[in-house]
Amino acid sequence: MAKTNPGRFFEDYAVGDVLHHAVPRTVSGGERALYHALYPARHALYSSDEFARGCGLPASPLEDLAAFHMVFGKTVPDVSLNAVANLGYAEGRWHLPVYAGDTLRAESEVIGVKQNSNGKSGVVYVRTRGLNQRDECVLDYVRWVMVRKGNLELPAPETFIPELNEAIAAKDLVVPDGLDFSRYDFSLAGEPHRWDDYEVGEQIDHVDGVTIEEAEHMLATRLWQNTAKVHFDTTARPDGSRLIYGGHVISMARALSFNGLANAQMIVGLNGGAHANPCTFGMTIRAWSEVLDKAETSAPGVGAIRLRLVATSGDAPFQLKGDDGKYRSEVLLDLDYWALMPR
Amino acid sequence: MAKTNPGRFFEDYAVGDVLHHAVPRTVSGGERALYHALYPARHALYSSDEFARGCGLPASPLEDLAAFHMVFGKTVPDVSLNAVANLGYAEGRWHLPVYAGDTLRAESEVIGVKQNSNGKSGVVYVRTRGLNQRDECVLDYVRWVMVRKGNLELPAPETFIPELNEAIAAKDLVVPDGLDFSRYDFSLAGEPHRWDDYEVGEQIDHVDGVTIEEAEHMLATRLWQNTAKVHFDTTARPDGSRLIYGGHVISMARALSFNGLANAQMIVGLNGGAHANPCTFGMTIRAWSEVLDKAETSAPGVGAIRLRLVATSGDAPFQLKGDDGKYRSEVLLDLDYWALMPR
Amino acid sequence: MAKTNPGRFFEDYAVGDVLHHAVPRTVSGGERALYHALYPARHALYSSDEFARGCGLPASPLEDLAAFHMVFGKTVPDVSLNAVANLGYAEGRWHLPVYAGDTLRAESEVIGVKQNSNGKSGVVYVRTRGLNQRDECVLDYVRWVMVRKGNLELPAPETFIPELNEAIAAKDLVVPDGLDFSRYDFSLAGEPHRWDDYEVGEQIDHVDGVTIEEAEHMLATRLWQNTAKVHFDTTARPDGSRLIYGGHVISMARALSFNGLANAQMIVGLNGGAHANPCTFGMTIRAWSEVLDKAETSAPGVGAIRLRLVATSGDAPFQLKGDDGKYRSEVLLDLDYWALMPR
């Protein structure tokens, strides 16, 4: 009996299956320190217990994207080991902050399958939930990937494509219990701009850039126990380069966005995202944002802002797609998310 | 008076000497997070406090190899600063798990010396013990190294070669107090294979590979406070490359072995080990294992498995030695250890 | 309204201004583990809670230089974003150890300005204080930088150059409450040399070297939330190399100085410092020290030692300046500090 995990193929997924992902993880101050070492992350709520307490939380939570990566990493052996491409995200919501001492695990339900016309692969849709040690859902999201078929002779399954919202409605965003921005310290947070200062359609160039190093993206990717070999093994790809985990680009771009969006503190919704082009060693990542929407919340002093976050390997902001409607070659990431800001 | 440590030479060791190694170290969640960032480590007992509690332990311990490296690192200034080669390990046992908050120190007793026939160096055998803040032994092992002679005119000491067991007898393995695998969660652990599923002689290809980066092995080696200059200073070796700490290869191979041996949770015995060839920047490390022995233990649901773990810079598994009986040039590590698995 | 921070220009500083720096930071065991992974740091007081308790402290503090970098990093967006050069340090004192769980913030008072004769830049002097969550000052220091002028047409401000002490007087050094070296364990600390064994004028070659890697200095610099782009973005400098944060060189040299100064445990004073030449990727850093002064303290068994710490990219120690009185090209750092040692 072979002991190693060959990964699942397209035919191994059926709508309604629930996959219980392996290797739960307890977080500590170590994950926070490493996150700050790996990314130029400066959002005060995630840096200072005192600042978080001033906002009504018991302590500084784990960065929302770190929680996302940790949950995502657990799904890789069951969902994307034989994936050809990560196609999209939708309906992502953060339900509960994660604190030092919490233990995360993950499970995914298959919510859609569609074989490709070439018969060699198919698209699998899963809704993944991250759970803490009290079995509370800390975050969930839908992701769809293209997966190779193992046995080409098997018939195509019945196509089922889930209906997905184009964006989380503002009323469905979960504001953490107790969150209160009414005594928010803008000086400690680093910028004076409040929710009211941002306009839909406004674009922000985050100015700074970080050139990618191999050791850094590998440290990050392993920290989330994402062990997909393309991220680590230079012999796994024809060109001898490592493919950088898309989540590394997301976290880098989000951290760079501090410069102009220092007060977009908590990420609470992931409406969608595309890894437009692969990222490899030596690229200098820059980021820009666009305000897509704004909404009030019932929490004191808390507004919600919907943002497009674009990471690029080029040096000109605000360029997204060419005349052909396709992403420009330098665009690495186009992410659509909701954050909470002081009003 | 010279203030820097010149290291000990062969003539500075006498059988019966006890060396008290410097720089005790308190561990925290930071060491665990870094271990997971540096290696694709996924064994659940070391990742989740909840999983560890489900196995009868009070919390998730520090990885056994991290505890080993930490103890080993402390011995370097006293044992191997002038070493020509690390020749072997024997009789290694883990006696107590190490938890966040514990402080480790180390001491070594010289248990053998043998001058080489060329009169320029000799072999020193030491038994090293790692101790916690309660002076309890957390692990011990024998190691022998070839050390340069400082004063060639001194007479050779009387040769004393300790008798060492070829392997730890299964009955001498220490199973941590309270360890209980009778309610072991194979789904959370990541693989269904239990102790009964492995046969002596079985070989497992761990499939994945990781290409070595300079920054990573230096971070790892420093984390264990191993400051031997060949690992850090590119001018210290004639070819301008850094020699990678053998323990980095051990941890990388062990972590890769998760794929096929996810349930070989706790390392409790080190029977022997050879760093067959040096590892340097750019090599892609792969690993394979062979089941050497199996034994029952008296702890509920706990079996012991003796494994050969081989790290290679090649891409073909199960190749160890050539027709000449010597390790093949791509073999980096041949390690012989005991682990505890659910039955 | 532009949302990104353009940084302050010379004309934006006036004597008496107080700058409240952003992004407070709570420290944990993670920062300690990372510090030990990034530098060959081995001073026992900062490695072991037990050792620290044996010296009268409640636990092992955060490395003094880590506290310094953390405070320094916070000042970058307000003080040195448009800086041409970091010119000097003076009157630095550590007032309180920083422990896991403490939250640091920083503020700076402008204490001097002097426009350069070219009218394009000027020198700004600030006194920066690091504060903990109880608003206690944990460290303070004076720093002066050359800053570009934004609007060249503005008149020069009245020149004010603060009077700065050439060194902290020994009587003004703050010895932490309870510090007691009378039962100091020299064996655990790693070297037998006590305060009495060092003579003014004595020079120590710290022997070891570390070759700089890009990923490492970036991890370090980000960990202190210093986001100055020259450290991260290879496109920000004409030669395509990253400029390494001077604090990385300070910490590397200090850690290397363990070999010969293992008992110079706590840094309590920063008399001055010059980043003599830029440090870039691939340099091998070595260090040497010179004893500049010694003083007694009233704490049991505690002596103060004033040290020059020099980091060099060359391989010959004890070379500082050429016949022209300027730093030799291989000298990276010339630091003057006070440390506490067992007598």
mmCIF file of C-alpha atoms in Angstrom, chain B residues 57-296:
data_model
loop_
_atom_site.group_PDB
_atom_site.id
_atom_site.type_symbol
_atom_site.label_atom_id
_atom_site.label_comp_id
_atom_site.label_asym_id
_atom_site.label_seq_id
_atom_site.Cartn_x
_atom_site.Cartn_y
_atom_site.Cartn_z
ATOM 1 C CA LEU B 57 0.255 15.610 26.888
ATOM 2 C CA PRO B 58 -0.310 18.970 28.590
ATOM 3 C CA ALA B 59 0.484 20.976 25.425
ATOM 4 C CA SER B 60 2.326 20.721 22.152
ATOM 5 C CA PRO B 61 6.034 20.190 22.877
ATOM 6 C CA LEU B 62 8.968 21.743 21.080
ATOM 7 C CA GLU B 63 9.886 19.529 18.103
ATOM 8 C CA ASP B 64 12.204 16.774 19.317
ATOM 9 C CA LEU B 65 14.794 17.701 16.719
ATOM 10 C CA ALA B 66 14.628 21.356 17.751
ATOM 11 C CA ALA B 67 15.434 20.272 21.297
ATOM 12 C CA PHE B 68 18.284 18.176 19.908
ATOM 13 C CA HIS B 69 19.685 21.063 17.841
ATOM 14 C CA MET B 70 19.438 23.405 20.800
ATOM 15 C CA VAL B 71 21.448 21.047 22.991
ATOM 16 C CA PHE B 72 23.870 20.255 20.175
ATOM 17 C CA GLY B 73 24.441 23.945 19.460
ATOM 18 C CA LYS B 74 25.577 24.548 23.000
ATOM 19 C CA THR B 75 28.279 21.898 22.674
ATOM 20 C CA VAL B 76 29.885 23.392 19.553
ATOM 21 C CA PRO B 77 32.218 25.899 21.267
ATOM 22 C CA ASP B 78 33.542 23.189 23.586
ATOM 23 C CA VAL B 79 33.496 20.127 21.365
ATOM 24 C CA SER B 80 33.676 20.932 17.691
ATOM 25 C CA LEU B 81 35.218 24.363 17.209
ATOM 26 C CA ASN B 82 38.437 22.697 16.039
ATOM 27 C CA ALA B 83 36.755 19.591 14.718
ATOM 28 C CA VAL B 84 37.726 18.242 11.342
ATOM 29 C CA ALA B 85 34.656 16.062 11.054
ATOM 30 C CA ASN B 86 31.537 14.998 12.908
ATOM 31 C CA LEU B 87 31.898 11.231 12.766
ATOM 32 C CA GLY B 88 28.817 9.736 14.325
ATOM 33 C CA TYR B 89 25.975 9.594 16.814
ATOM 34 C CA ALA B 90 24.802 6.766 19.049
ATOM 35 C CA GLU B 91 22.587 5.958 21.996
ATOM 36 C CA GLY B 92 20.436 9.062 21.668
ATOM 37 C CA ARG B 93 17.285 9.128 23.761
ATOM 38 C CA TRP B 94 14.635 11.732 24.430
ATOM 39 C CA HIS B 95 13.573 11.517 28.069
ATOM 40 C CA LEU B 96 11.154 14.403 28.540
ATOM 41 C CA PRO B 97 9.210 16.686 26.195
ATOM 42 C CA VAL B 98 10.277 20.349 26.204
ATOM 43 C CA TYR B 99 7.507 22.925 26.572
ATOM 44 C CA ALA B 100 7.301 26.686 26.073
ATOM 45 C CA GLY B 101 8.819 28.269 29.164
ATOM 46 C CA ASP B 102 11.393 25.539 29.715
ATOM 47 C CA THR B 103 15.055 26.520 29.847
ATOM 48 C CA LEU B 104 17.643 24.175 28.378
ATOM 49 C CA ARG B 105 21.329 23.836 29.162
ATOM 50 C CA ALA B 106 23.817 21.122 28.264
ATOM 51 C CA GLU B 107 26.786 19.240 29.590
ATOM 52 C CA SER B 108 29.051 16.613 28.071
ATOM 53 C CA GLU B 109 31.232 13.925 29.555
ATOM 54 C CA VAL B 110 34.291 12.785 27.653
ATOM 55 C CA ILE B 111 33.885 9.017 27.339
ATOM 56 C CA GLY B 112 36.605 8.118 24.886
ATOM 57 C CA VAL B 113 39.757 9.357 23.125
ATOM 58 C CA LYS B 114 41.898 7.837 20.408
ATOM 59 C CA GLN B 115 44.765 9.636 18.717
ATOM 60 C CA ASN B 116 45.006 9.075 14.973
ATOM 61 C CA SER B 117 48.070 7.327 13.583
ATOM 62 C CA ASN B 118 49.195 10.515 11.837
ATOM 63 C CA GLY B 119 49.621 12.163 15.230
ATOM 64 C CA LYS B 120 47.912 15.327 14.042
ATOM 65 C CA SER B 121 44.391 14.680 15.235
ATOM 66 C CA GLY B 122 42.304 12.313 17.262
ATOM 67 C CA VAL B 123 38.818 11.115 17.889
ATOM 68 C CA VAL B 124 36.927 12.356 20.946
ATOM 69 C CA TYR B 125 33.759 10.639 22.209
ATOM 70 C CA VAL B 126 31.347 12.609 24.385
ATOM 71 C CA ARG B 127 28.031 11.796 25.972
ATOM 72 C CA THR B 128 25.973 14.988 25.962
ATOM 73 C CA ARG B 129 22.977 15.599 28.168
ATOM 74 C CA GLY B 130 20.369 18.327 27.730
ATOM 75 C CA LEU B 131 18.932 19.483 31.045
ATOM 76 C CA ASN B 132 15.917 21.606 31.855
ATOM 77 C CA GLN B 133 15.484 24.188 34.609
ATOM 78 C CA ARG B 134 14.690 21.400 37.093
ATOM 79 C CA ASP B 135 17.964 19.653 36.199
ATOM 80 C CA GLU B 136 15.999 16.841 34.597
ATOM 81 C CA CYS B 137 17.614 15.206 31.587
ATOM 82 C CA VAL B 138 15.455 15.919 28.536
ATOM 83 C CA LEU B 139 17.705 14.087 26.081
ATOM 84 C CA ASP B 140 21.132 12.522 25.853
ATOM 85 C CA TYR B 141 23.284 11.119 23.079
ATOM 86 C CA VAL B 142 26.801 10.076 22.252
ATOM 87 C CA ARG B 143 28.708 11.858 19.528
ATOM 88 C CA TRP B 144 32.226 11.471 18.277
ATOM 89 C CA VAL B 145 34.272 13.955 16.354
ATOM 90 C CA MET B 146 37.725 14.178 14.890
ATOM 91 C CA VAL B 147 39.619 17.066 16.508
ATOM 92 C CA ARG B 148 42.905 18.677 15.545
ATOM 93 C CA LYS B 149 45.825 18.365 17.916
ATOM 94 C CA GLY B 150 47.144 21.748 19.030
ATOM 95 C CA ASN B 151 50.597 20.727 20.229
ATOM 96 C CA LEU B 152 51.894 17.917 18.039
ATOM 97 C CA GLU B 153 54.730 17.204 20.464
ATOM 98 C CA LEU B 154 52.506 15.978 23.258
ATOM 99 C CA PRO B 155 52.386 12.199 23.659
ATOM 100 C CA ALA B 156 49.268 10.313 22.619
ATOM 101 C CA PRO B 157 46.838 9.643 25.450
ATOM 102 C CA GLU B 158 45.878 6.109 26.311
ATOM 103 C CA THR B 159 43.291 4.968 23.801
ATOM 104 C CA PHE B 160 39.830 4.409 25.173
ATOM 105 C CA ILE B 161 36.969 3.562 22.871
ATOM 106 C CA PRO B 162 33.586 3.290 24.570
ATOM 107 C CA GLU B 163 31.353 0.338 23.883
ATOM 108 C CA LEU B 164 28.280 1.696 22.162
ATOM 109 C CA ASN B 165 25.087 -0.109 21.338
ATOM 110 C CA GLU B 166 24.350 -0.436 17.633
ATOM 111 C CA ALA B 167 20.792 0.661 18.459
ATOM 112 C CA ILE B 168 18.695 1.604 21.457
ATOM 113 C CA ALA B 169 16.812 -1.489 22.571
ATOM 114 C CA ALA B 170 13.071 -0.942 22.283
ATOM 115 C CA LYS B 171 12.628 -1.642 25.990
ATOM 116 C CA ASP B 172 14.968 1.265 26.788
ATOM 117 C CA LEU B 173 12.955 3.848 24.858
ATOM 118 C CA VAL B 174 11.263 6.404 27.087
ATOM 119 C CA VAL B 175 7.602 6.951 26.330
ATOM 120 C CA PRO B 176 6.483 10.317 27.776
ATOM 121 C CA ASP B 177 4.285 10.065 30.847
ATOM 122 C CA GLY B 178 0.637 10.060 29.939
ATOM 123 C CA LEU B 179 1.107 9.500 26.204
ATOM 124 C CA ASP B 180 -1.992 7.749 24.928
ATOM 125 C CA PHE B 181 -2.733 7.139 21.259
ATOM 126 C CA SER B 182 -5.907 5.150 21.870
ATOM 127 C CA ARG B 183 -8.137 8.025 20.747
ATOM 128 C CA TYR B 184 -5.715 9.267 18.100
ATOM 129 C CA ASP B 185 -7.381 11.345 15.359
ATOM 130 C CA PHE B 186 -5.925 10.029 12.086
ATOM 131 C CA SER B 187 -7.951 12.492 10.059
ATOM 132 C CA LEU B 188 -6.498 15.512 11.834
ATOM 133 C CA ALA B 189 -3.041 13.944 11.739
ATOM 134 C CA GLY B 190 -3.183 13.718 7.969
ATOM 135 C CA GLU B 191 -2.728 10.032 7.135
ATOM 136 C CA PRO B 192 -4.599 6.807 7.929
ATOM 137 C CA HIS B 193 -1.531 4.560 8.246
ATOM 138 C CA ARG B 194 -1.019 3.095 11.686
ATOM 139 C CA TRP B 195 1.879 1.192 13.195
ATOM 140 C CA ASP B 196 0.354 -2.117 12.091
ATOM 141 C CA ASP B 197 0.371 -0.939 8.477
ATOM 142 C CA TYR B 198 4.160 -0.673 8.270
ATOM 143 C CA GLU B 199 6.352 -3.705 7.608
ATOM 144 C CA VAL B 200 10.004 -4.162 8.370
ATOM 145 C CA GLY B 201 11.883 -3.675 5.135
ATOM 146 C CA GLU B 202 9.253 -1.371 3.646
ATOM 147 C CA GLN B 203 10.629 1.654 1.842
ATOM 148 C CA ILE B 204 8.813 4.967 1.430
ATOM 149 C CA ASP B 205 9.637 7.694 -1.059
ATOM 150 C CA HIS B 206 8.631 11.021 0.494
ATOM 151 C CA VAL B 207 8.311 12.555 -2.964
ATOM 152 C CA ASP B 208 8.661 16.274 -2.231
ATOM 153 C CA GLY B 209 11.813 18.346 -2.543
ATOM 154 C CA VAL B 210 13.084 21.625 -1.131
ATOM 155 C CA THR B 211 15.886 23.612 -2.739
ATOM 156 C CA ILE B 212 18.272 25.014 -0.146
ATOM 157 C CA GLU B 213 18.643 28.763 0.371
ATOM 158 C CA GLU B 214 21.521 30.357 2.276
ATOM 159 C CA ALA B 215 19.378 32.645 4.418
ATOM 160 C CA GLU B 216 17.255 29.759 5.639
ATOM 161 C CA HIS B 217 19.983 27.444 6.880
ATOM 162 C CA MET B 218 21.707 30.352 8.602
ATOM 163 C CA LEU B 219 18.506 31.391 10.390
ATOM 164 C CA ALA B 220 18.032 27.798 11.522
ATOM 165 C CA THR B 221 21.589 27.272 12.661
ATOM 166 C CA ARG B 222 21.720 30.533 14.593
ATOM 167 C CA LEU B 223 18.373 29.804 16.195
ATOM 168 C CA TRP B 224 20.091 26.884 17.922
ATOM 169 C CA GLN B 225 22.995 29.198 18.796
ATOM 170 C CA ASN B 226 25.365 27.073 16.778
ATOM 171 C CA THR B 227 27.932 29.645 15.711
ATOM 172 C CA ALA B 228 30.505 27.505 13.908
ATOM 173 C CA LYS B 229 31.884 29.900 11.322
ATOM 174 C CA VAL B 230 31.815 27.505 8.352
ATOM 175 C CA HIS B 231 28.035 27.841 8.352
ATOM 176 C CA PHE B 232 28.031 31.640 8.095
ATOM 177 C CA ASP B 233 31.235 32.985 6.606
ATOM 178 C CA THR B 234 31.772 32.459 2.876
ATOM 179 C CA THR B 235 35.449 33.293 3.319
ATOM 180 C CA ALA B 236 35.983 30.435 5.778
ATOM 181 C CA ARG B 237 36.066 27.726 3.128
ATOM 182 C CA PRO B 238 38.309 27.516 0.078
ATOM 183 C CA ASP B 239 35.437 27.272 -2.410
ATOM 184 C CA GLY B 240 33.593 30.334 -1.108
ATOM 185 C CA SER B 241 30.484 28.359 -0.192
ATOM 186 C CA ARG B 242 28.993 27.902 3.218
ATOM 187 C CA LEU B 243 28.899 24.396 4.673
ATOM 188 C CA ILE B 244 25.332 23.726 5.774
ATOM 189 C CA TYR B 245 24.839 22.544 9.343
ATOM 190 C CA GLY B 246 24.074 18.826 9.229
ATOM 191 C CA GLY B 247 21.156 19.346 11.574
ATOM 192 C CA HIS B 248 19.464 21.497 8.952
ATOM 193 C CA VAL B 249 19.486 18.503 6.620
ATOM 194 C CA ILE B 250 18.172 16.245 9.402
ATOM 195 C CA SER B 251 15.235 18.541 10.111
ATOM 196 C CA MET B 252 14.464 19.089 6.447
ATOM 197 C CA ALA B 253 14.437 15.349 5.738
ATOM 198 C CA ARG B 254 12.356 14.584 8.807
ATOM 199 C CA ALA B 255 9.805 17.245 7.825
ATOM 200 C CA LEU B 256 9.635 15.917 4.263
ATOM 201 C CA SER B 257 8.996 12.441 5.710
ATOM 202 C CA PHE B 258 5.576 13.661 6.876
ATOM 203 C CA ASN B 259 4.381 12.557 3.454
ATOM 204 C CA GLY B 260 4.172 8.835 4.186
ATOM 205 C CA LEU B 261 5.068 8.946 7.865
ATOM 206 C CA ALA B 262 2.671 11.583 9.204
ATOM 207 C CA ASN B 263 1.926 9.392 12.181
ATOM 208 C CA ALA B 264 5.531 8.760 13.208
ATOM 209 C CA GLN B 265 4.873 11.516 15.707
ATOM 210 C CA MET B 266 7.501 11.534 18.428
ATOM 211 C CA ILE B 267 11.195 10.891 17.989
ATOM 212 C CA VAL B 268 12.435 9.013 21.049
ATOM 213 C CA GLY B 269 15.658 7.348 19.959
ATOM 214 C CA LEU B 270 18.674 8.184 17.797
ATOM 215 C CA ASN B 271 20.511 4.977 16.999
ATOM 216 C CA GLY B 272 23.067 6.422 14.646
ATOM 217 C CA GLY B 273 23.645 8.854 11.874
ATOM 218 C CA ALA B 274 26.120 9.795 9.196
ATOM 219 C CA HIS B 275 26.410 13.056 7.310
ATOM 220 C CA ALA B 276 27.479 11.165 4.214
ATOM 221 C CA ASN B 277 28.306 14.154 2.018
ATOM 222 C CA PRO B 278 28.335 17.925 2.582
ATOM 223 C CA CYS B 279 25.263 19.942 1.724
ATOM 224 C CA THR B 280 25.612 23.324 0.078
ATOM 225 C CA PHE B 281 23.458 26.085 -1.401
ATOM 226 C CA GLY B 282 21.228 25.204 -4.342
ATOM 227 C CA MET B 283 20.883 21.480 -3.685
ATOM 228 C CA THR B 284 17.325 20.165 -3.756
ATOM 229 C CA ILE B 285 16.839 17.878 -0.768
ATOM 230 C CA ARG B 286 14.588 14.854 -1.073
ATOM 231 C CA ALA B 287 14.100 12.063 1.422
ATOM 232 C CA TRP B 288 13.178 8.422 1.670
ATOM 233 C CA SER B 289 12.724 6.075 4.602
ATOM 234 C CA GLU B 290 13.052 2.387 5.338
ATOM 235 C CA VAL B 291 11.393 0.539 8.195
ATOM 236 C CA LEU B 292 14.185 -1.168 10.148
ATOM 237 C CA ASP B 293 12.310 -2.554 13.121
ATOM 238 C CA LYS B 294 9.064 -2.391 15.090
ATOM 239 C CA ALA B 295 8.326 -2.884 18.755
ATOM 240 C CA GLU B 296 5.374 -2.634 21.073
#
